[in-house]
Short mmCIF file of C-alpha atoms in Angstrom, two decimals:
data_model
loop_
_atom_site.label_atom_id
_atom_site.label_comp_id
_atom_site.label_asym_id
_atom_site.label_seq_id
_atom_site.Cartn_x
_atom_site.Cartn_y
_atom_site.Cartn_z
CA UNK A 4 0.00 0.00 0.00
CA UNK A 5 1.36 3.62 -0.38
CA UNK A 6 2.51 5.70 1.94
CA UNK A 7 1.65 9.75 2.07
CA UNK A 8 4.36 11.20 0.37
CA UNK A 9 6.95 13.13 2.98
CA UNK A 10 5.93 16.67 1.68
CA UNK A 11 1.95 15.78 2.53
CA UNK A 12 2.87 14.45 5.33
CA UNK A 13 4.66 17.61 6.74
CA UNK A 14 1.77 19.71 5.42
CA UNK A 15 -0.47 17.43 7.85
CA UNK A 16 1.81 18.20 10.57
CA UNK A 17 1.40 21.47 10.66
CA UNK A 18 -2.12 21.34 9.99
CA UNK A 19 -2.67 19.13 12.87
CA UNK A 20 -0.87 21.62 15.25
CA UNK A 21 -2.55 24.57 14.82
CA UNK A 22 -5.62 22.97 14.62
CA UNK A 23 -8.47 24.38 17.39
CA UNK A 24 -8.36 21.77 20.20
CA UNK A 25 -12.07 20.89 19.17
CA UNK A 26 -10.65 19.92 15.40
CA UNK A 27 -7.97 18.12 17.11
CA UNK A 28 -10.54 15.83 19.34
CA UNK A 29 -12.42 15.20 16.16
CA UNK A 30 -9.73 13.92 14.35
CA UNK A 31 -8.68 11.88 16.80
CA UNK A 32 -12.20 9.85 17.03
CA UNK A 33 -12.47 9.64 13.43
CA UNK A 34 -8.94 7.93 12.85
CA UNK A 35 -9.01 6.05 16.13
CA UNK A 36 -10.51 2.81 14.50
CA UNK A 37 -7.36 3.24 12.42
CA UNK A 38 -4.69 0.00 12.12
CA UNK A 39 -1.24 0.34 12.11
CA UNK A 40 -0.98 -1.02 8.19
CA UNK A 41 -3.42 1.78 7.01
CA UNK A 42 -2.04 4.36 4.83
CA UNK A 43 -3.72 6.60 7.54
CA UNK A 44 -1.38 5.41 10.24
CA UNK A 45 1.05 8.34 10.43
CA UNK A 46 -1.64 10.80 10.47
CA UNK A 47 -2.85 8.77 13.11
CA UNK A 48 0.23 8.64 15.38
CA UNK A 49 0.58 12.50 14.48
CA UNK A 50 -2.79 13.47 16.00
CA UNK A 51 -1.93 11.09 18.99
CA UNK A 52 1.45 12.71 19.57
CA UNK A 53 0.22 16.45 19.52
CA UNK A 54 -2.30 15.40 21.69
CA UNK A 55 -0.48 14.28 24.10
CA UNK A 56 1.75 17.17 23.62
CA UNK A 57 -1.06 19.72 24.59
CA UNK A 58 -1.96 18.06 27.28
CA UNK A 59 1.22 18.24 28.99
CA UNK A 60 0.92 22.21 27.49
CA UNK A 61 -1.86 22.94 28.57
CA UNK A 62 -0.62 21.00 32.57
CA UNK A 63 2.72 23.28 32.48
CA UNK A 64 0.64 26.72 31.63
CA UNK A 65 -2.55 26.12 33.10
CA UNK A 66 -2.62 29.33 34.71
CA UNK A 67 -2.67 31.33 31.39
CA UNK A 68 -4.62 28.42 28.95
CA UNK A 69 -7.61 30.67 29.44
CA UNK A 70 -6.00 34.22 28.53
CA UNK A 71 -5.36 32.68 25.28
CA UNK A 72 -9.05 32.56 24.26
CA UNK A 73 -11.53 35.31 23.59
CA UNK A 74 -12.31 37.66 26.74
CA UNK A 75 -14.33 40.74 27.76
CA UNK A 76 -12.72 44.23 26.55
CA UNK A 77 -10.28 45.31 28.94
CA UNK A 78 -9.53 41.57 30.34
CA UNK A 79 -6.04 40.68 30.14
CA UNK A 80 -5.65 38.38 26.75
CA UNK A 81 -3.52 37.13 24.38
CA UNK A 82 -4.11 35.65 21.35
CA UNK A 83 -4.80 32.10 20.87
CA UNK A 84 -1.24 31.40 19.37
CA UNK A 85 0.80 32.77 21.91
CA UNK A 86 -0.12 29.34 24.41
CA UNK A 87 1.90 27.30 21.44
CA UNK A 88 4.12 29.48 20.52
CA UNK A 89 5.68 29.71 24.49
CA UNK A 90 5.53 25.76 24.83
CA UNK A 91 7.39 25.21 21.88
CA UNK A 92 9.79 28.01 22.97
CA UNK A 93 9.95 26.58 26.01
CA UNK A 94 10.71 23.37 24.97
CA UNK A 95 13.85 24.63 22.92
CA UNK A 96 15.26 26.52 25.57
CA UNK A 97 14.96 24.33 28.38
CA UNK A 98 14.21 20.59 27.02
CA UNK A 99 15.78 18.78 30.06
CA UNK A 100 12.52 20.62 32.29
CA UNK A 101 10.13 20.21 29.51
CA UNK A 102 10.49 16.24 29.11
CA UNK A 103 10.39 16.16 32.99
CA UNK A 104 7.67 17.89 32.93
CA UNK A 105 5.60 15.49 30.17
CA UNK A 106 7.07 12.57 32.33
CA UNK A 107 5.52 14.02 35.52
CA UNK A 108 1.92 14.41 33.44
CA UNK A 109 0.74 11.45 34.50
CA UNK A 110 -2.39 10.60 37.71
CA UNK A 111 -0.25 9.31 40.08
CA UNK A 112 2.20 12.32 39.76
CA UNK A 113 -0.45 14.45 39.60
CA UNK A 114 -2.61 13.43 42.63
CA UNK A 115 0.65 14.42 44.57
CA UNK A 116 0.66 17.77 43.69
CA UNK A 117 1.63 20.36 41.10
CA UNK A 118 5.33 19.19 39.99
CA UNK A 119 8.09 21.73 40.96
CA UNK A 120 8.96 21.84 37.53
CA UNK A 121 5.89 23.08 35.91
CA UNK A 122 6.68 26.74 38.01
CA UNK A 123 10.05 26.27 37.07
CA UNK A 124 9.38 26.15 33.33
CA UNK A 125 6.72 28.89 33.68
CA UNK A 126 9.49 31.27 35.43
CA UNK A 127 12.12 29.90 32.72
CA UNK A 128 9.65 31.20 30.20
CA UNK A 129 9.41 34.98 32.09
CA UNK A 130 13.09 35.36 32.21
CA UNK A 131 12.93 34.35 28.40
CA UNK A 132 10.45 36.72 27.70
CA UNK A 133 12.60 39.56 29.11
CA UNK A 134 15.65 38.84 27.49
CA UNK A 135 15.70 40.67 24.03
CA UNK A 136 18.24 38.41 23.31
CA UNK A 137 16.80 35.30 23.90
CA UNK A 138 15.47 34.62 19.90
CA UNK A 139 14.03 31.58 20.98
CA UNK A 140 10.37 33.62 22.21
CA UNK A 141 10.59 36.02 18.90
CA UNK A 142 7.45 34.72 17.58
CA UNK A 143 5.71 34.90 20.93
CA UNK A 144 6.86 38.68 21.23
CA UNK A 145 5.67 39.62 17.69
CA UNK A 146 1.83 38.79 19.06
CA UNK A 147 1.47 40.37 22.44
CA UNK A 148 3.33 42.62 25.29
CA UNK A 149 5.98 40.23 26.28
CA UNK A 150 6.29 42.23 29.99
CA UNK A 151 2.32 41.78 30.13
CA UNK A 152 3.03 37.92 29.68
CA UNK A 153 6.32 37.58 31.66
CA UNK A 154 4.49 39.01 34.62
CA UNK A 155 1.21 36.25 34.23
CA UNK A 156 3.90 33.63 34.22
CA UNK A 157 6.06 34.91 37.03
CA UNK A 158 2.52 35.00 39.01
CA UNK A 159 1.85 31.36 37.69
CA UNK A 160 3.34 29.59 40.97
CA UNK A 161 0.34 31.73 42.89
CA UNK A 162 -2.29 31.24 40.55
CA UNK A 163 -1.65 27.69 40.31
CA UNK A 164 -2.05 27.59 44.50
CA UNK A 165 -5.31 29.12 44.28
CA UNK A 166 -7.04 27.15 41.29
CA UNK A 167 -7.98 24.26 43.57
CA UNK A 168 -9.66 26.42 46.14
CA UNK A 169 -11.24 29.12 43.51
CA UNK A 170 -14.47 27.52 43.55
CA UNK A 171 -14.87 27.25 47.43
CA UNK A 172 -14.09 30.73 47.17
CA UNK A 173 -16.64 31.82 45.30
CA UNK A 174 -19.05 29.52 46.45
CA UNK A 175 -19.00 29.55 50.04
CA UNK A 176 -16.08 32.01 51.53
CA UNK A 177 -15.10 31.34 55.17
CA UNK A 178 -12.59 33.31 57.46
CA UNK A 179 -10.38 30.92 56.63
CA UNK A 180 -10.39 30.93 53.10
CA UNK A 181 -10.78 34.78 53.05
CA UNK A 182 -7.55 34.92 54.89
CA UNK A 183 -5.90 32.69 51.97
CA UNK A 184 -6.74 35.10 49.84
CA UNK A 185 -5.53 37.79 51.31
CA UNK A 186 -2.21 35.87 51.49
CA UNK A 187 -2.28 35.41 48.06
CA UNK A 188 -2.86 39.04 46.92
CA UNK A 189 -0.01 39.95 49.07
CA UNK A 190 2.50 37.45 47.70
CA UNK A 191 1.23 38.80 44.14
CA UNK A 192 1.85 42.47 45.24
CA UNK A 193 5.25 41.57 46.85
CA UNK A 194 6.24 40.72 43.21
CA UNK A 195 5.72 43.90 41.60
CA UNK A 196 2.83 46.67 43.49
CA UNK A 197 0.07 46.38 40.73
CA UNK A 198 0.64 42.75 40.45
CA UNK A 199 -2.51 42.15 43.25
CA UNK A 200 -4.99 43.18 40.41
CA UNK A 201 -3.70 41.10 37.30
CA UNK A 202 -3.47 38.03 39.49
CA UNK A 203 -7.43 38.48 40.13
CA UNK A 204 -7.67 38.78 36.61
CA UNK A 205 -6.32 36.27 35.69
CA UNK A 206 -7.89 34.38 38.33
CA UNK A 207 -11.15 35.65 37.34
CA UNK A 208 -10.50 33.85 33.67
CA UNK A 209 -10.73 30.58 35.60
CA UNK A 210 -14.41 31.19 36.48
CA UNK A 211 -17.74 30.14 33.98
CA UNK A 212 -18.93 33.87 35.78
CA UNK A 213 -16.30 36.00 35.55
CA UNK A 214 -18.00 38.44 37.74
CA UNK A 215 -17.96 35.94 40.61
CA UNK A 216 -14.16 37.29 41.49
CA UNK A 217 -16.04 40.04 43.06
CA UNK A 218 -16.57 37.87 46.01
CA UNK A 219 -12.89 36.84 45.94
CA UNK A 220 -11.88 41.07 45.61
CA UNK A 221 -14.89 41.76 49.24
CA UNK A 222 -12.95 38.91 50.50
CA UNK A 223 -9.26 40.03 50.32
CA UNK A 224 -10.55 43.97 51.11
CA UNK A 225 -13.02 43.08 53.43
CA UNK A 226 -16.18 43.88 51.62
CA UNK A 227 -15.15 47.48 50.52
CA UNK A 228 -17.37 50.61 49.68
CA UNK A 229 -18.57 51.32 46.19
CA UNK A 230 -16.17 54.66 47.00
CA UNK A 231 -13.47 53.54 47.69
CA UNK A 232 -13.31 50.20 45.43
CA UNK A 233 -13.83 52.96 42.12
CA UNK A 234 -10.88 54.75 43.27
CA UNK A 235 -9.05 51.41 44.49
CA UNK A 236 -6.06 49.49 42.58
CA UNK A 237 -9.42 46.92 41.10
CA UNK A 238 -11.22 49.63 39.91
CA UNK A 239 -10.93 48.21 36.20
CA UNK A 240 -12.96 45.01 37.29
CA UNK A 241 -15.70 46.21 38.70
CA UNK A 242 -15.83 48.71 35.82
CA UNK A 243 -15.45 46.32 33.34
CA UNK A 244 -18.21 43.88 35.03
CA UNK A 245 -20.71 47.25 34.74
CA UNK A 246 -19.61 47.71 31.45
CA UNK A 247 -20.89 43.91 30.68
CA UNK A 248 -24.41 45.23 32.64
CA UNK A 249 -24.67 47.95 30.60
CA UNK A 250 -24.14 45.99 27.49
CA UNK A 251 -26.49 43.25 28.22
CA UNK A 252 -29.31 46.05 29.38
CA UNK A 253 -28.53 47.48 25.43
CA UNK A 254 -29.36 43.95 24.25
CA UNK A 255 -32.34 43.51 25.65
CA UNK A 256 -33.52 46.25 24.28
CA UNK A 257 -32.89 45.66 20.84
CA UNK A 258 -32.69 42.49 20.22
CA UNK A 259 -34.93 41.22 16.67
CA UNK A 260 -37.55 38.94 17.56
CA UNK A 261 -37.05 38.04 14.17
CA UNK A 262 -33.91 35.98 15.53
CA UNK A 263 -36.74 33.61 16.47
CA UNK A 264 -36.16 31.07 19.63
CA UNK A 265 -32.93 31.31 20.02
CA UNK A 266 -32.99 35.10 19.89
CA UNK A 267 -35.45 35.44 22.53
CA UNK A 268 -33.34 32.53 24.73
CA UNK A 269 -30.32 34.72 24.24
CA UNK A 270 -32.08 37.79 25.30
CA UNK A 271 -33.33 36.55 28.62
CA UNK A 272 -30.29 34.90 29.39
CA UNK A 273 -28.96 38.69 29.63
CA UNK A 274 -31.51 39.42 31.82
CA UNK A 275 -30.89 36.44 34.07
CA UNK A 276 -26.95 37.65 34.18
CA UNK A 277 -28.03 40.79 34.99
CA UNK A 278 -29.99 40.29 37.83
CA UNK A 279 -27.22 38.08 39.14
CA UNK A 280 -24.53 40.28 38.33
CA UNK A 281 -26.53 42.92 40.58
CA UNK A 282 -27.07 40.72 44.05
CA UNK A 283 -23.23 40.03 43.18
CA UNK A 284 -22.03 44.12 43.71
CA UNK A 285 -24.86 44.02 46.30
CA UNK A 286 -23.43 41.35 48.30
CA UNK A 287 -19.51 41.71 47.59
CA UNK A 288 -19.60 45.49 47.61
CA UNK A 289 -20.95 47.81 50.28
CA UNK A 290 -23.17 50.08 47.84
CA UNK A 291 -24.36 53.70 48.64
CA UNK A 292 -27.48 54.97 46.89
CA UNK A 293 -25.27 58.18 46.02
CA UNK A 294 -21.64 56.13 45.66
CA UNK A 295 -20.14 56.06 42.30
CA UNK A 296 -21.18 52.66 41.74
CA UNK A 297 -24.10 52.18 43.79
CA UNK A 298 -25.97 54.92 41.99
CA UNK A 299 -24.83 52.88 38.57
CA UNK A 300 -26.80 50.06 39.75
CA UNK A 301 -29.62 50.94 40.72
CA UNK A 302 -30.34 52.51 37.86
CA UNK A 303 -29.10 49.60 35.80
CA UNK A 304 -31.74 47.24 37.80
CA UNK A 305 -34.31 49.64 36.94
CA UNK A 306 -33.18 50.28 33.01
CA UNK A 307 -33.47 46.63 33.28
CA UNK A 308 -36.24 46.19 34.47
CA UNK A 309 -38.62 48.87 32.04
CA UNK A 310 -36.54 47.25 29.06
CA UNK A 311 -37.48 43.58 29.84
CA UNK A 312 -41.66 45.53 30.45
CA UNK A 313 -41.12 46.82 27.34
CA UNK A 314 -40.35 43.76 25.35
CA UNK A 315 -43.00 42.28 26.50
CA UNK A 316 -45.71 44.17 26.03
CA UNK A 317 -44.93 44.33 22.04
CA UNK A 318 -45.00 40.21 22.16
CA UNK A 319 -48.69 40.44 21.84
CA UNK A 320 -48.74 42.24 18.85
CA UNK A 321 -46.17 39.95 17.67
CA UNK A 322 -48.40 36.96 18.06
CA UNK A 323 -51.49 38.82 16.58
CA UNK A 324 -49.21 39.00 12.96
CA UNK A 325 -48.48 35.24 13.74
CA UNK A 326 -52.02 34.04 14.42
CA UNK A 327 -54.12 36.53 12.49
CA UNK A 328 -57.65 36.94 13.34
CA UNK A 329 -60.68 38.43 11.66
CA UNK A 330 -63.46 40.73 13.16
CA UNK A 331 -66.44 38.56 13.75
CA UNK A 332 -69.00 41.32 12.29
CA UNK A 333 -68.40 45.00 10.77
CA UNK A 334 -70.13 45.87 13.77
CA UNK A 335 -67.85 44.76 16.22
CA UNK A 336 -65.96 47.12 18.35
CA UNK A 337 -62.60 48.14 17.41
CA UNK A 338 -60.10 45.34 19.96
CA UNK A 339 -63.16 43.18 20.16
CA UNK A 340 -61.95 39.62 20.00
CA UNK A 341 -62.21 37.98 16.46
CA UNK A 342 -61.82 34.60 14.95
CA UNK A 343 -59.03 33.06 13.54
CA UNK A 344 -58.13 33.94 10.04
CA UNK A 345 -57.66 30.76 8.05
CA UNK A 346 -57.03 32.01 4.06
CA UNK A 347 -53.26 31.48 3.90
CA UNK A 348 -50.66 29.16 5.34
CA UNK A 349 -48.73 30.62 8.30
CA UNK A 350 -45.95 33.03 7.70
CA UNK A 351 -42.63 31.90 8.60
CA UNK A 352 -41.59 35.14 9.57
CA UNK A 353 -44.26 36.29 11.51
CA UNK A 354 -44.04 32.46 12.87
CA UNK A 355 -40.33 33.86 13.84
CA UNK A 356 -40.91 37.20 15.54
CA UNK A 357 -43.55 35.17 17.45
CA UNK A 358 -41.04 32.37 19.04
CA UNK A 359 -38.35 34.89 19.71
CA UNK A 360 -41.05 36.78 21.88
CA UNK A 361 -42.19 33.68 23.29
CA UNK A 362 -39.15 32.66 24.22
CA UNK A 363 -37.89 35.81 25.79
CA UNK A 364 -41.31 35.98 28.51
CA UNK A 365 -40.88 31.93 28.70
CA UNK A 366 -37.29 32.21 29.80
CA UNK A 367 -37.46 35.54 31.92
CA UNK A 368 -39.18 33.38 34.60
CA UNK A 369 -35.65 32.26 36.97
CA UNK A 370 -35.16 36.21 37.31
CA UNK A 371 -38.33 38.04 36.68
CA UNK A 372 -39.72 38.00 40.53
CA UNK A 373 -36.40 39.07 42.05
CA UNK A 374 -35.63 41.80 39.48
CA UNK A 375 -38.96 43.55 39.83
CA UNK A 376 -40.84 42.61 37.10
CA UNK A 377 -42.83 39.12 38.06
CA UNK A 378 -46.03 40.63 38.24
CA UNK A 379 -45.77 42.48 35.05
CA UNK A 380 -44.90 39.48 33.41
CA UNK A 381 -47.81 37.49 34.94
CA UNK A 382 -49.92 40.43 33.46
CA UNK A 383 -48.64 39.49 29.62
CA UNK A 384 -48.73 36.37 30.20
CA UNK A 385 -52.75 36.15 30.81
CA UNK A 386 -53.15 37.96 27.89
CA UNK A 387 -50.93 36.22 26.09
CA UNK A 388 -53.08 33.36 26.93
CA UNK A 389 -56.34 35.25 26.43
CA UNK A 390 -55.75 35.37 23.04
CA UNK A 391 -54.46 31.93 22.78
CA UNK A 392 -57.30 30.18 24.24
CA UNK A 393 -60.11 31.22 21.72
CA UNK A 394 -57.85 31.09 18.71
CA UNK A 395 -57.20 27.31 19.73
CA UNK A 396 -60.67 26.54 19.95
CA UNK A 397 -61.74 28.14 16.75
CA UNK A 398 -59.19 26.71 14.62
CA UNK A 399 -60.13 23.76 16.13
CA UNK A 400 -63.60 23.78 15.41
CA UNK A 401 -62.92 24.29 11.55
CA UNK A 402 -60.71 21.64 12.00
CA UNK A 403 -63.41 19.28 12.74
CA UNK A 404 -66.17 20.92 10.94
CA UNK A 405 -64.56 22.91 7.66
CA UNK A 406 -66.68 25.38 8.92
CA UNK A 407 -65.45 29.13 8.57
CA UNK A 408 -62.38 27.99 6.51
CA UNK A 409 -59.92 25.55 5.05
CA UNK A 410 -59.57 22.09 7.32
CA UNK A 411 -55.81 21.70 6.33
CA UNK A 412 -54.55 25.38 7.10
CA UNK A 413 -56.40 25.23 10.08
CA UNK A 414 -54.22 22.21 11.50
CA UNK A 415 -51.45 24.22 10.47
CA UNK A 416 -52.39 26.90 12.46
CA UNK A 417 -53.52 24.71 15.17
CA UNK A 418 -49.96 22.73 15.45
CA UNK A 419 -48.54 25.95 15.59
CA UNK A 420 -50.66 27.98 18.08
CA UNK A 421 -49.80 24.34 20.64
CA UNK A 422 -45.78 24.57 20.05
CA UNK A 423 -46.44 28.54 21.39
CA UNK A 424 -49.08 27.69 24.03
CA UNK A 425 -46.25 26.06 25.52
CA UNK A 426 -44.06 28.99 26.03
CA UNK A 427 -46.90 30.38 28.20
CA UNK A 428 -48.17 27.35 30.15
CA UNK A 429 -46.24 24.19 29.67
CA UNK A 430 -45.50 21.59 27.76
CA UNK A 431 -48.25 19.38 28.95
CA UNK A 432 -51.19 21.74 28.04
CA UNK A 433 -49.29 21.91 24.03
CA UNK A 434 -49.52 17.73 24.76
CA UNK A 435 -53.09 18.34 25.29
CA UNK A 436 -53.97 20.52 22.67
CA UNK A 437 -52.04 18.21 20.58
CA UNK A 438 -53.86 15.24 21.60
CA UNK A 439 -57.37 17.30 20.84
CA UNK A 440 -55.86 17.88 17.37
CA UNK A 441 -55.43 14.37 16.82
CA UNK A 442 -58.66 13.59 18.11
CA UNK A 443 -60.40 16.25 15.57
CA UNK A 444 -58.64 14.69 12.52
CA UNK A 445 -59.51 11.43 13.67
CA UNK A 446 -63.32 12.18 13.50
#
């Protein structure tokens, strides 16, 4: 059988190693099946061997892995490169530490403790970085600051001490764990003054909630004014976590219901943040109703709270383009309830704008109450339902009947008007209507 020429097979190399770690996982399912006699084979043992290689990568620079992705404006970042770029640096400048430090990637080293020479390799890599003449990190310096990445790898022996005990931090902070923070703020700003704040950035990459360092920043300055925090060393965090507020406030309030479902998902997923994001400065920061930041949140809760109103009220209208309905008489009053209007399939797009709404009120429900708007959302919701209920039950009476329009389009219509019922109620009362729609076709 032939083998893959040596030229393809270098172009596959390199391929493979800048591939996205998602590609690289991919890969490695599809050719696992793959024997050693396949002409596949090297590509194979390639995919295996880089791998392997950036998982003893990713073990040596843990502490930065996540300031190589995509961040928040103003978080400290580098781009995605830079994390292979310094390993293979690394690993030509000091390849006695580096195969150490792939030996020492294994469980049983592992459970034991971080391996000395994973610090050592990160503090090699600093003293690299700062050596103009060291042409070894060239290619890392041509993509970012190299002082901005010496210092998060001279503060890698810290960071890498805290990782384990982040999430008890954030989750449930104790004197005792309060005090080890502390600690480890100082040791940061022992290393250079302004060091304190980049290690809780960095720290803060390390979290699915950013915004949950807050608890770790009340924690190290015991639970600071809004004052003095937005005059404070961290001042860029919290401003940067009200910038996010601001930004997902913005959303709301323009977001196209034309995105359909997952538009409206998206939406009230910002609105859930929010309202976390606000109990978090409320808890982790002492606000004042005239402090800097204090007065910045309570108006963002309220902002939030008039855009999410707002939404809402136009899903109504929304659903009227959706399900269209027909005045029973000329003589009816002008917003008298009509009857469905069964002359055309259903729009798409209308269909659309509907579901985005939908989904928006549907998924507002985790932080509607404690925001301030549960009641007004209980309000749309009954009408949202008032106009559902008799829509249902005329399209399915010309369902069963073909009385007052086409049989077919009105099980469109009825199919649809159960999938949206069950953004307002549940998904048992769409089973039901369902089932009724069954039951009408059946006789």
């Amino acid at each position: 059988m032939a083998a893959i020429a040596a030229h393809k097979l270098q172009l596959i190399r390199t391929l493979v190693e800048t591939a996205p770690d998602a590609a690289l996982r991919s890969l490695e399912l599809a050719l696992a099946g793959t024997s050693a006699q396949s002409i596949f084979a090297p590509v194979r043992e390639l995919v295996e061997d880089e791998t392997a290689n950036r998982f003893v990568r990713n073990s040596v620079l843990a502490p930065i892995v996540p300031l190589c992705a995509k961040r928040e404006d103003g978080a400290i970042a580098f781009p995605p490169p830079v994390l292979a770029r310094t390993w293979r640096a690394l690993r030509g400048i000091a390849p006695r530490e580096a195969q150490e430090a792939a030996v020492k990637c294994n469980p049983w080293d592992l459970e034991q403790g971080t391996p000395l020479v994973f610090d050592e390799l990160c503090k090699i890599g600093a003293a690299a970085l700062r050596d103009p003449e060291n042409a070894a990190f060239d290619s890392v310096r041509s993509l970012c600051d190299p002082e901005e990445l010496a210092m998060c790898l001279q503060l890698a022996p810290i960071v890498r001490t805290c990782l384990p005990r982040l999430s008890e931090w954030v989750s449930r902070m104790s004197d005792e764990r309060a005090a080890a923070a502390r600690l480890a703020y100082a040791d940061a700003c022992r290393i250079r003054e302004d060091a304190g704040p980049l290690l809780l950035d960095i720290l803060s990459a390390h979290l699915p909630d950013e915004w949950r360092i807050l608890r770790v920043i009340s924690a190290v300055m015991d639970r600071p004014s809004d004052r003095y925090l937005a005059s404070s060393e961290v001042k860029g965090l919290g401003e940067r976590f009200l910038a996010d507020i601001e930004a997902s406030i913005a959303h709301v309030e323009t977001f196209d219901f034309g995105g359909g479902e997952a538009a409206g998902r998206e939406a009230a997923l910002r609105a859930q943040k929010v309202q976390l994001q606000i109990v978090e400065f409320q808890q982790s920061v002492d606000l004042n109703k005239d402090g800097p930041w204090g007065r910045r949140v309570a108006r963002f809760k309220q902002t939030m709270a008039k855009a999410c109103e707002t939404r809402m009220d136009q899903i109504e209208r929304e659903l009227g383009k959706a399900l269209p309905t027909r005045p029973i008489s000329m003589l009816a009053k002008k917003g008298a309830r009509g009857v469905a209007k069964l002359v055309a399939p259903p729009d798409e797009a209308m269909l659309d704008r509907a579901r985005g709404g939908l989904a928006f009120i549907a998924d507002l429900r985790p932080c509607a109450d404690k925001a301030g708007y549960g009641s007004s959302r209980n309000k749309f919701l009954e009408k949202l339902n008032a106009y559902l209920d008799p829509y249902i039950e005329d399209v399915l009476h010309v369902a069963r009947t073909g009385d007052g329009g086409d049989p077919a389009i009105a099980m469109d219509y009825l199919n649809v008007a159960a999938s949206f019922i069950a953004y307002t109620r549940d998904d048992k009362t769409a089973e039901i209507v369902r089932r009724r729609a069954a039951a009408a076709i059946a006789a």
